[in-house]
Short mmCIF file of C-alpha atoms in Angstrom, two decimals:
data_model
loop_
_atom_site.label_atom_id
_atom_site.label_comp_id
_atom_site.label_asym_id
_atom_site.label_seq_id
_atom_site.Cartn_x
_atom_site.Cartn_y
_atom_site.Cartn_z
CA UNK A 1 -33.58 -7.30 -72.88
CA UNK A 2 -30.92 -9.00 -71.30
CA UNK A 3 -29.44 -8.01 -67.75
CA UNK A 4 -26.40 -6.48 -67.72
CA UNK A 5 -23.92 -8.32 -64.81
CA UNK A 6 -21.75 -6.05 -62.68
CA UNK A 7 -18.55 -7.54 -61.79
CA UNK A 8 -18.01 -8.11 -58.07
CA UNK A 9 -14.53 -7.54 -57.13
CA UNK A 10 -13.26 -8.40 -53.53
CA UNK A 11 -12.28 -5.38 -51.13
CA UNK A 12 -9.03 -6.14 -49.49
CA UNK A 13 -7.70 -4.12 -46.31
CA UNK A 14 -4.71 -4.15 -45.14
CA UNK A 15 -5.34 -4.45 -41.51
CA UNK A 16 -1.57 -4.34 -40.07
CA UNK A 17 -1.09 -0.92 -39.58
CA UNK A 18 -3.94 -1.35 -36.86
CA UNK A 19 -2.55 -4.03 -35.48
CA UNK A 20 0.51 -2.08 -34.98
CA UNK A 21 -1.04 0.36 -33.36
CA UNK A 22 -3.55 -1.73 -30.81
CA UNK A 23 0.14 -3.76 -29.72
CA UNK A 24 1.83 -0.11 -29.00
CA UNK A 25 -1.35 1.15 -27.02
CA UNK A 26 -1.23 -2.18 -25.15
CA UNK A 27 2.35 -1.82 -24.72
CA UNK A 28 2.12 1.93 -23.32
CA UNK A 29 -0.78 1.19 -20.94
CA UNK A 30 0.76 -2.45 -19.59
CA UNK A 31 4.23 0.08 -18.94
CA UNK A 32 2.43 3.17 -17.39
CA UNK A 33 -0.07 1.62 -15.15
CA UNK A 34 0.14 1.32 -11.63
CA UNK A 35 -1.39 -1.97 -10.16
CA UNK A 36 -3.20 -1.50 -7.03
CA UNK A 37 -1.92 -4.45 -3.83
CA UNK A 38 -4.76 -5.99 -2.56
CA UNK A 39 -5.08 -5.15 1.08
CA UNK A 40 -6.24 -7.75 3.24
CA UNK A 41 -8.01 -5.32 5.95
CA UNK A 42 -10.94 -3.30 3.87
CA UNK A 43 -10.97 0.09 4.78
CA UNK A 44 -13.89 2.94 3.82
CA UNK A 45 -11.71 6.22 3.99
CA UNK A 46 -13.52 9.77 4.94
CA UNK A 47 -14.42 12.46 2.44
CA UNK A 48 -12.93 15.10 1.62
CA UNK A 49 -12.35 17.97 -0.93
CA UNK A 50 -8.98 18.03 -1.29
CA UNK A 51 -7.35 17.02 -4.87
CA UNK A 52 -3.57 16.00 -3.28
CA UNK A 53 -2.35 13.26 -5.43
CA UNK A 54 -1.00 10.52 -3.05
CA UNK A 55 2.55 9.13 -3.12
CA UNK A 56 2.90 5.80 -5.16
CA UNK A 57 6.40 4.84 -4.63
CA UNK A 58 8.31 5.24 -1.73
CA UNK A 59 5.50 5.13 0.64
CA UNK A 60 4.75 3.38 4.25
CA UNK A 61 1.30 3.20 3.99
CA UNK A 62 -0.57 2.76 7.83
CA UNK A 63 -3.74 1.46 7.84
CA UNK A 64 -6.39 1.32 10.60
CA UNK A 65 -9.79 -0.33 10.37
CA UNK A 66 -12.64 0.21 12.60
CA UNK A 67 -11.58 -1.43 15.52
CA UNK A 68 -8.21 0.91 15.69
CA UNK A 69 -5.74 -1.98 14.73
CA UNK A 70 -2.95 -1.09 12.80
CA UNK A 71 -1.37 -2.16 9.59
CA UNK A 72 1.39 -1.21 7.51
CA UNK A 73 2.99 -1.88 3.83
CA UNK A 74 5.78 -0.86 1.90
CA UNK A 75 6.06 -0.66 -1.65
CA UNK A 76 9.45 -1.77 -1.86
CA UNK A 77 10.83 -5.17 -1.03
CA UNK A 78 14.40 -4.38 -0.29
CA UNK A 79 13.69 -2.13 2.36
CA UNK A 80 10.98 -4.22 3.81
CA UNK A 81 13.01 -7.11 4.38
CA UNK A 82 16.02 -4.66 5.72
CA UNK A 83 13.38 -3.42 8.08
CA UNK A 84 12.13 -6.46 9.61
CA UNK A 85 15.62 -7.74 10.08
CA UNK A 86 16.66 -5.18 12.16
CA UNK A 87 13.43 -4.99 14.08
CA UNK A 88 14.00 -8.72 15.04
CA UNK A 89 17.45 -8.38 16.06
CA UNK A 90 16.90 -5.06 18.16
CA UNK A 91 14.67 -7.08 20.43
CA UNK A 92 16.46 -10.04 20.60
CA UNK A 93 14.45 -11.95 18.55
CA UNK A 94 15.58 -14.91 16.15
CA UNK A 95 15.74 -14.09 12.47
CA UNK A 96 13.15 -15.83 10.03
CA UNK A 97 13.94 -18.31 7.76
CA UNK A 98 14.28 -18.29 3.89
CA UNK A 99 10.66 -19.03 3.72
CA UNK A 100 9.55 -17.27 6.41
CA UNK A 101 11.04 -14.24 4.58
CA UNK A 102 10.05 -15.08 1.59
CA UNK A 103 6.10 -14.76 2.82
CA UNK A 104 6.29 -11.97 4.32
CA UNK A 105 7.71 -10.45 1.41
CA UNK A 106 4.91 -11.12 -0.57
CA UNK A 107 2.24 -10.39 2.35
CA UNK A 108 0.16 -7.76 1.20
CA UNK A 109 0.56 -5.87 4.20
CA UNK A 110 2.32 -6.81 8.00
CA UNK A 111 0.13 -6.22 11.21
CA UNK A 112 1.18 -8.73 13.98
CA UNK A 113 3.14 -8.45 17.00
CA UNK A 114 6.97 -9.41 16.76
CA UNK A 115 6.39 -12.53 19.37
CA UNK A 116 4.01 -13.46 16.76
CA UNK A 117 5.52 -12.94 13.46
CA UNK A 118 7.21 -16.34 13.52
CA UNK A 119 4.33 -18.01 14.34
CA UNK A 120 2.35 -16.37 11.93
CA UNK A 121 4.55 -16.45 8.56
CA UNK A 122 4.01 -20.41 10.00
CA UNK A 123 0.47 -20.76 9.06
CA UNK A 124 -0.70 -21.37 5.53
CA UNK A 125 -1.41 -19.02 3.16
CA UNK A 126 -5.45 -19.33 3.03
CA UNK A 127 -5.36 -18.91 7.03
CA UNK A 128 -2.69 -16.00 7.26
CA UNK A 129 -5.47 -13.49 5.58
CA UNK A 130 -8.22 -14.40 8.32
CA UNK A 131 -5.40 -14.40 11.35
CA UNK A 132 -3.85 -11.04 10.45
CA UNK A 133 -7.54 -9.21 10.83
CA UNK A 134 -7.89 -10.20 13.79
CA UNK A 135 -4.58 -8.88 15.11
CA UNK A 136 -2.78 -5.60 14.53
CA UNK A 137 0.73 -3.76 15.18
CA UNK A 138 0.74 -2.90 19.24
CA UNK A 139 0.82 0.49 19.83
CA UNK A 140 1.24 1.03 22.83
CA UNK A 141 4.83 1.37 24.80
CA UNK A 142 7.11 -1.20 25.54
CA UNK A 143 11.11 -1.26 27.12
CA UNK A 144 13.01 1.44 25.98
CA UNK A 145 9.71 4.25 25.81
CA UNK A 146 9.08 3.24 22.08
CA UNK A 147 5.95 1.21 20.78
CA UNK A 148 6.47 -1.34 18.02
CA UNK A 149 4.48 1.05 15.81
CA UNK A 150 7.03 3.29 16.55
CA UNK A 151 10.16 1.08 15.85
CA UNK A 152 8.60 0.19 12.58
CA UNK A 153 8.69 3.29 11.41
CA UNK A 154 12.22 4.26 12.97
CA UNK A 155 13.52 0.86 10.91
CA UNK A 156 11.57 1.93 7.28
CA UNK A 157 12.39 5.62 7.43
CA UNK A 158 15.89 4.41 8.75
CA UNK A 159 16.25 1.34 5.72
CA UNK A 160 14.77 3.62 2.81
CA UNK A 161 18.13 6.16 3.73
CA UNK A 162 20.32 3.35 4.12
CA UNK A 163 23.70 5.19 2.23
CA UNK A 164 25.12 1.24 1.62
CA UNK A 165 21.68 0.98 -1.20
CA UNK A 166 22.56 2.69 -4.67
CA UNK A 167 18.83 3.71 -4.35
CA UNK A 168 18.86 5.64 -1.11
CA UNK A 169 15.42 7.69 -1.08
CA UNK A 170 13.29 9.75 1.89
CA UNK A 171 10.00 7.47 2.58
CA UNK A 172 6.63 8.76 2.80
CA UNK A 173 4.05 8.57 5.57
CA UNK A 174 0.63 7.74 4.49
CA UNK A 175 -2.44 7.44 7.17
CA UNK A 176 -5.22 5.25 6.08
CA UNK A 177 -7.82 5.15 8.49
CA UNK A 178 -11.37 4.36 8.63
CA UNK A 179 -14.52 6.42 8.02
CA UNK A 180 -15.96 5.33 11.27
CA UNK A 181 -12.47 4.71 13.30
CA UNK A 182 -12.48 6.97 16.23
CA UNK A 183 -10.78 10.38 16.34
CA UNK A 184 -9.13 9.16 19.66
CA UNK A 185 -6.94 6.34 17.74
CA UNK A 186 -5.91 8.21 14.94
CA UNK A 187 -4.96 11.11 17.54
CA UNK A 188 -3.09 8.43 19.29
CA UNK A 189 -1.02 7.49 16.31
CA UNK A 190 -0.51 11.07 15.13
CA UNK A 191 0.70 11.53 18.72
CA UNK A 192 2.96 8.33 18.37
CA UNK A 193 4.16 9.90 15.23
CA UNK A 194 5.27 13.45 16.48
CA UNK A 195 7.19 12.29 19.56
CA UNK A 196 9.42 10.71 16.81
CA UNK A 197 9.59 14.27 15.35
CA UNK A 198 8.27 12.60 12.12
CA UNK A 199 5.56 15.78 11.57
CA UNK A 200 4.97 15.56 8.16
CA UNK A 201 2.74 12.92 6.42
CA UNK A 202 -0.55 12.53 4.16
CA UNK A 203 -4.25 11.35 5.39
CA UNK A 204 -5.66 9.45 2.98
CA UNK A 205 -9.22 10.26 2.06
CA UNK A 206 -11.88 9.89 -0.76
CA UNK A 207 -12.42 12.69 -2.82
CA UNK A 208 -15.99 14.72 -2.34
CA UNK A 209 -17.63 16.15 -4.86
CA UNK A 210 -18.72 19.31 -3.49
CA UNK A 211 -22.66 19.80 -3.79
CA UNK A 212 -23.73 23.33 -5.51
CA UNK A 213 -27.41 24.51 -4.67
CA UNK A 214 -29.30 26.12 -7.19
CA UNK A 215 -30.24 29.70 -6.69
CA UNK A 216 -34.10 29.86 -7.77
#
């Protein structure tokens, strides 16, 4: 007896509908997330238990590594560049060139001393990473009873509430410091920070899950 032959018939599926909906996903996740700066100085933050989600806009973020020297960032460019403007003119200072500008725009984060910065936004970019761990913003007081640390964050706070910007907004004080930085620098910067009556601001830390012990 003969075998009977099945007709194959090709299975066709449409597969644009999917590829409409991978693109919007794509689309949704490129718009909504939030890209983390690389930070130059590597910090190991404490533990804690506390679940307070930190800023991610309008934020001065201080960092301090293990050797207590302090670094700063802001998110926004318009108010960084307003800021270090008007810290170079208040202490007499010459103002920094297109370029100059221009890099330390797009610095991950600012830590020198102002007699420095010129020198500094000077060097090229593969040695400005290694140079800027090694210094830090000075904290302690200079003419006029105010640190530099201090003055920087008079000038954000002061260029984030500038009325003359169309997007005039209070900036937030974040604390970034250490696991093993000592409790006497941070104190000294939280210090700092309340004779300038600025009293409220966030300590960064990483979150702890707390340990449960079973019962026998």
């Amino acid at each position: 007896m003969g075998k009977v032959k099945i007709k194959k018939s090709d299975v066709w599926i449409d597969m644009t509908p999917m590829s409409d909906v991978m693109v919007l996903l794509l689309t949704f996740f490129m718009m909504t997330s939030t890209f983390v700066t690389p930070e130059p100085v590597q910090v190991n933050t404490p533990q804690s238990q506390s679940k307070v989600k930190v800023p991610d806009v309008d934020v001065l973020n201080i960092l301090v590594n293990t050797e207590g020297k302090v670094f700063m960032s802001m998110d926004k460019a318009p108010d960084l560049e307003q800021t270090v403007v008007a810290m170079l003119e208040n202490n007499g200072l010459p103002a920094l060139s297109p370029v100059q500008m221009k890099k330390f725009k797009e610095d991950p984060m600012f830590g020198v001393g102002l007699k420095e910065l010129h020198g500094y936004l000077d060097l090229p970019q593969s040695q400005m990473v290694k140079v800027l761990q090694t210094k830090g913003i000075p904290t302690d007081s200079i003419a006029g009873g105010m640190s530099e640390f201090q003055q920087w964050v008079k000038e954000a706070k002061r260029s984030a509430k500038n009325s003359n910007t169309l997007d005039s907004h209070e900036l937030k004080i974040c604390i970034k410091a250490d696991a093993r930085t000592s409790y006497k620098t941070v104190k000294k910067l939280m210090s700092e920070l309340q004779d300038m009556e600025e009293n409220r601001y966030q300590l960064i830390t990483s979150y702890k899950v707390q340990e449960t012990k079973e019962i026998k």
